[in-house]
PDB file of C-alpha atoms in Angstrom:
ATOM      1  CA  MET A 726      80.254 104.187 181.501  1.00 51.00           C
ATOM      2  CA  LYS A 727      83.583 102.910 179.877  1.00 57.00           C
ATOM      3  CA  LEU A 728      83.709 100.926 176.733  1.00 55.00           C
ATOM      4  CA  HIS A 729      85.751  97.837 176.687  1.00 63.00           C
ATOM      5  CA  SER A 730      88.185  97.458 173.713  1.00 67.00           C
ATOM      6  CA  GLY A 731      86.322  95.162 171.731  1.00 71.00           C
ATOM      7  CA  HIS A 732      83.384  97.562 171.578  1.00 82.00           C
ATOM      8  CA  SER A 733      85.657 100.535 170.748  1.00 87.00           C
ATOM      9  CA  LEU A 734      86.806  98.410 167.659  1.00 88.00           C
ATOM     10  CA  ILE A 735      83.570  97.872 166.780  1.00 90.00           C
ATOM     11  CA  VAL A 736      82.446 102.198 166.776  1.00 89.00           C
ATOM     12  CA  MET A 737      86.048 102.270 164.753  1.00 91.00           C
ATOM     13  CA  ILE A 738      84.970  99.479 161.881  1.00 92.00           C
ATOM     14  CA  GLY A 739      81.608 101.199 161.957  1.00 90.00           C
ATOM     15  CA  LEU A 740      82.982 104.714 161.500  1.00 92.00           C
ATOM     16  CA  LEU A 741      85.409 103.841 158.790  1.00 94.00           C
ATOM     17  CA  ILE A 742      82.989 102.091 157.279  1.00 94.00           C
ATOM     18  CA  GLY A 743      79.969 104.393 157.798  1.00 93.00           C
ATOM     19  CA  THR A 744      81.119 107.744 156.883  1.00 93.00           C
ATOM     20  CA  PRO A 745      82.061 107.039 153.307  1.00 91.00           C
ATOM     21  CA  VAL A 746      79.144 105.175 152.739  1.00 93.00           C
ATOM     22  CA  GLY A 747      77.002 107.921 154.188  1.00 91.00           C
ATOM     23  CA  LEU A 748      78.585 109.997 152.529  1.00 88.00           C
ATOM     24  CA  GLY A 749      78.792 108.348 149.151  1.00 86.00           C
ATOM     25  CA  THR A 750      75.267 107.765 149.574  1.00 88.00           C
ATOM     26  CA  PHE A 751      74.390 111.072 149.817  1.00 87.00           C
ATOM     27  CA  THR A 752      76.588 112.388 146.769  1.00 80.00           C
ATOM     28  CA  PHE A 753      74.809 109.833 144.977  1.00 82.00           C
ATOM     29  CA  TYR A 754      71.268 110.987 145.917  1.00 85.00           C
ATOM     30  CA  TYR A 755      72.759 115.106 145.775  1.00 83.00           C
ATOM     31  CA  ALA A 756      74.158 114.082 142.353  1.00 79.00           C
ATOM     32  CA  ASN A 757      70.870 112.176 140.799  1.00 83.00           C
ATOM     33  CA  GLY A 758      73.280 109.502 140.350  1.00 83.00           C
ATOM     34  CA  PHE A 759      70.467 107.087 139.157  1.00 86.00           C
ATOM     35  CA  SER A 760      69.709 108.732 136.288  1.00 86.00           C
ATOM     36  CA  TYR A 761      73.223 107.825 135.103  1.00 86.00           C
ATOM     37  CA  LEU A 762      72.405 104.262 135.304  1.00 87.00           C
ATOM     38  CA  SER A 763      69.522 105.129 132.353  1.00 91.00           C
ATOM     39  CA  ASP A 764      69.975 106.025 128.432  1.00 92.00           C
ATOM     40  CA  ASN A 765      68.428 109.381 128.692  1.00 93.00           C
ATOM     41  CA  PRO A 766      70.311 112.145 127.364  1.00 92.00           C
ATOM     42  CA  LYS A 767      69.056 114.559 129.949  1.00 91.00           C
ATOM     43  CA  SER A 768      70.914 112.875 132.561  1.00 90.00           C
ATOM     44  CA  CYS A 769      74.206 114.468 130.490  1.00 85.00           C
ATOM     45  CA  ILE A 770      73.013 117.817 131.437  1.00 88.00           C
ATOM     46  CA  ASN A 771      72.956 117.337 135.541  1.00 84.00           C
ATOM     47  CA  CYS A 772      75.684 119.709 135.196  1.00 74.00           C
ATOM     48  CA  HIS A 773      75.357 122.773 133.443  1.00 73.00           C
ATOM     49  CA  VAL A 774      78.508 122.834 131.695  1.00 80.00           C
ATOM     50  CA  MET A 775      77.011 120.073 129.114  1.00 86.00           C
ATOM     51  CA  ASN A 776      73.982 122.122 128.530  1.00 88.00           C
ATOM     52  CA  SER A 777      75.507 123.269 124.850  1.00 88.00           C
ATOM     53  CA  GLN A 778      76.167 119.702 124.083  1.00 89.00           C
ATOM     54  CA  PHE A 779      72.507 118.373 124.856  1.00 92.00           C
ATOM     55  CA  GLU A 780      71.036 121.550 122.985  1.00 92.00           C
ATOM     56  CA  SER A 781      73.404 120.902 119.647  1.00 91.00           C
ATOM     57  CA  TRP A 782      72.735 117.405 119.791  1.00 92.00           C
ATOM     58  CA  LYS A 783      68.959 117.986 120.223  1.00 92.00           C
ATOM     59  CA  LYS A 784      69.198 120.059 116.471  1.00 91.00           C
ATOM     60  CA  SER A 785      71.438 117.223 115.127  1.00 89.00           C
ATOM     61  CA  SER A 786      70.779 114.559 112.561  1.00 87.00           C
ATOM     62  CA  HIS A 787      71.769 111.926 114.962  1.00 91.00           C
ATOM     63  CA  ARG A 788      68.879 112.741 117.216  1.00 92.00           C
ATOM     64  CA  ALA A 789      66.379 110.790 115.539  1.00 93.00           C
ATOM     65  CA  VAL A 790      68.954 107.578 115.673  1.00 94.00           C
ATOM     66  CA  ALA A 791      71.274 107.630 118.768  1.00 94.00           C
ATOM     67  CA  VAL A 792      71.603 109.120 122.174  1.00 95.00           C
ATOM     68  CA  CYS A 793      74.803 109.676 124.309  1.00 93.00           C
ATOM     69  CA  ASN A 794      75.461 106.396 125.610  1.00 94.00           C
ATOM     70  CA  ASP A 795      75.648 105.190 121.670  1.00 95.00           C
ATOM     71  CA  CYS A 796      78.267 107.375 120.659  1.00 94.00           C
ATOM     72  CA  HIS A 797      80.347 107.825 124.142  1.00 94.00           C
ATOM     73  CA  THR A 798      80.105 104.292 125.673  1.00 95.00           C
ATOM     74  CA  PRO A 799      81.326 100.754 124.423  1.00 95.00           C
ATOM     75  CA  GLY A 800      78.807  98.291 123.684  1.00 89.00           C
ATOM     76  CA  GLY A 801      78.179  95.445 126.348  1.00 92.00           C
ATOM     77  CA  TYR A 802      76.668  95.874 129.806  1.00 93.00           C
ATOM     78  CA  LEU A 803      79.689  95.203 131.772  1.00 96.00           C
ATOM     79  CA  THR A 804      82.285  97.697 129.568  1.00 96.00           C
ATOM     80  CA  LYS A 805      79.282 100.370 129.074  1.00 95.00           C
ATOM     81  CA  TYR A 806      79.072 100.468 133.020  1.00 94.00           C
ATOM     82  CA  ALA A 807      82.601 100.535 133.495  1.00 95.00           C
ATOM     83  CA  ALA A 808      83.214 103.219 131.096  1.00 94.00           C
ATOM     84  CA  LYS A 809      80.354 105.524 132.672  1.00 91.00           C
ATOM     85  CA  ALA A 810      81.929 104.828 136.455  1.00 90.00           C
ATOM     86  CA  SER A 811      85.085 105.782 135.061  1.00 92.00           C
ATOM     87  CA  ASN A 812      83.285 108.495 132.978  1.00 89.00           C
ATOM     88  CA  GLY A 813      81.235 109.850 135.782  1.00 86.00           C
ATOM     89  CA  PHE A 814      84.029 109.969 138.474  1.00 86.00           C
ATOM     90  CA  ALA A 815      86.580 111.781 136.194  1.00 88.00           C
ATOM     91  CA  HIS A 816      83.551 114.337 135.830  1.00 85.00           C
ATOM     92  CA  SER A 817      82.331 114.565 139.078  1.00 82.00           C
ATOM     93  CA  TRP A 818      86.178 115.079 140.248  1.00 87.00           C
ATOM     94  CA  ALA A 819      86.846 117.817 137.559  1.00 87.00           C
ATOM     95  CA  PHE A 820      83.502 119.628 138.285  1.00 83.00           C
ATOM     96  CA  THR A 821      83.896 119.452 142.113  1.00 83.00           C
ATOM     97  CA  THR A 822      87.563 120.764 141.590  1.00 89.00           C
ATOM     98  CA  GLY A 823      86.908 123.133 138.962  1.00 87.00           C
ATOM     99  CA  GLN A 824      89.800 121.436 136.901  1.00 88.00           C
ATOM    100  CA  PHE A 825      88.136 121.847 133.090  1.00 85.00           C
ATOM    101  CA  LYS A 826      88.117 123.876 130.097  1.00 85.00           C
ATOM    102  CA  GLU A 827      85.063 125.977 128.995  1.00 82.00           C
ATOM    103  CA  PRO A 828      83.656 125.079 126.666  1.00 80.00           C
ATOM    104  CA  ILE A 829      84.709 121.062 127.697  1.00 82.00           C
ATOM    105  CA  GLU A 830      86.671 118.985 125.674  1.00 84.00           C
ATOM    106  CA  ILE A 831      86.216 115.113 125.001  1.00 88.00           C
ATOM    107  CA  LYS A 832      89.898 113.551 126.051  1.00 90.00           C
ATOM    108  CA  PRO A 833      91.437 111.385 123.604  1.00 94.00           C
ATOM    109  CA  HIS A 834      90.491 108.104 125.061  1.00 93.00           C
ATOM    110  CA  ASN A 835      86.774 109.259 124.555  1.00 93.00           C
ATOM    111  CA  ARG A 836      87.306 110.624 120.992  1.00 93.00           C
ATOM    112  CA  GLU A 837      89.008 106.816 120.052  1.00 94.00           C
ATOM    113  CA  ARG A 838      85.463 105.894 121.814  1.00 95.00           C
ATOM    114  CA  VAL A 839      83.247 107.776 119.846  1.00 94.00           C
ATOM    115  CA  GLU A 840      85.430 106.855 116.478  1.00 94.00           C
ATOM    116  CA  VAL A 841      84.777 103.283 116.919  1.00 95.00           C
ATOM    117  CA  SER A 842      81.265 104.013 117.990  1.00 95.00           C
ATOM    118  CA  CYS A 843      80.996 105.837 114.009  1.00 94.00           C
ATOM    119  CA  ARG A 844      82.393 103.269 112.477  1.00 94.00           C
ATOM    120  CA  ASN A 845      80.296 100.356 113.791  1.00 94.00           C
ATOM    121  CA  CYS A 846      76.819 102.025 113.278  1.00 94.00           C
ATOM    122  CA  HIS A 847      77.926 103.397 109.644  1.00 94.00           C
ATOM    123  CA  SER A 848      80.454  99.706 108.675  1.00 92.00           C
ATOM    124  CA  ALA A 849      77.898  99.198 105.845  1.00 93.00           C
ATOM    125  CA  LEU A 850      78.624 102.968 104.643  1.00 90.00           C
ATOM    126  CA  LEU A 851      82.515 102.360 105.147  1.00 89.00           C
ATOM    127  CA  GLU A 852      82.485  99.453 103.141  1.00 87.00           C
ATOM    128  CA  SER A 853      80.801 100.623 100.147  1.00 90.00           C
ATOM    129  CA  SER A 854      82.532 103.711 100.252  1.00 87.00           C
ATOM    130  CA  HIS A 855      85.293 104.462  96.953  1.00 86.00           C
ATOM    131  CA  PHE A 856      87.604 104.902  99.943  1.00 85.00           C
ATOM    132  CA  SER A 857      90.427 101.621 100.739  1.00 87.00           C
ATOM    133  CA  ARG A 858      90.913 100.236 103.851  1.00 85.00           C
ATOM    134  CA  GLN A 859      94.428 101.923 103.943  1.00 89.00           C
ATOM    135  CA  GLN A 860      92.684 105.380 103.364  1.00 89.00           C
ATOM    136  CA  LEU A 861      89.917 104.566 106.162  1.00 86.00           C
ATOM    137  CA  LYS A 862      92.491 103.680 108.947  1.00 86.00           C
ATOM    138  CA  GLN A 863      94.309 106.964 108.006  1.00 90.00           C
ATOM    139  CA  VAL A 864      91.530 109.434 108.939  1.00 88.00           C
ATOM    140  CA  THR A 865      88.871 109.974 111.824  1.00 90.00           C
ATOM    141  CA  CYS A 866      84.849 110.385 110.904  1.00 91.00           C
ATOM    142  CA  THR A 867      85.176 113.456 112.897  1.00 87.00           C
ATOM    143  CA  HIS A 868      87.887 114.445 110.387  1.00 86.00           C
ATOM    144  CA  CYS A 869      85.527 115.606 107.985  1.00 87.00           C
ATOM    145  CA  HIS A 870      82.175 114.778 110.254  1.00 88.00           C
ATOM    146  CA  SER A 871      83.066 117.222 113.372  1.00 84.00           C
ATOM    147  CA  GLN A 872      79.528 118.286 113.638  1.00 83.00           C
ATOM    148  CA  VAL A 873      77.455 115.688 112.926  1.00 84.00           C
ATOM    149  CA  GLY A 874      76.428 114.801 116.850  1.00 83.00           C
ATOM    150  CA  HIS A 875      77.179 118.358 118.088  1.00 83.00           C
ATOM    151  CA  ASN A 876      77.034 121.459 115.738  1.00 73.00           C
ATOM    152  CA  LYS A 877      79.263 124.076 116.642  1.00 68.00           C
TER     153      LYS A 877
END
């Protein structure tokens, strides 16, 4: 049976759309993708590379008041999930290709996001501190408090 050119086009479009959708769906399922839509810190250990960060967070003072997303994603629904998608793609690429450092290191733009989170949660403390606004701009929270969220 010979396919007409219209049928060939439909089959080609089906393959072009179906293949990436099928692979994407399988990958999302295999990688526990739905877990990343939550705020559950255990989703961060789907990849074994984050186990030491998770274990150190469990022993930190912040465990009682903050989960991973509180420090590592921006506020707001859209910006939070945009950051999660961007980081998720970068992480999955790095882990799939093996192009990451052990122990894992935070990227500069994510370090800046953590700094903003520190300052947002601790704004009252910063305002009542003995530091001037200029001094506060010159130093990062993690400069002095590098082990607060993740003990070494």
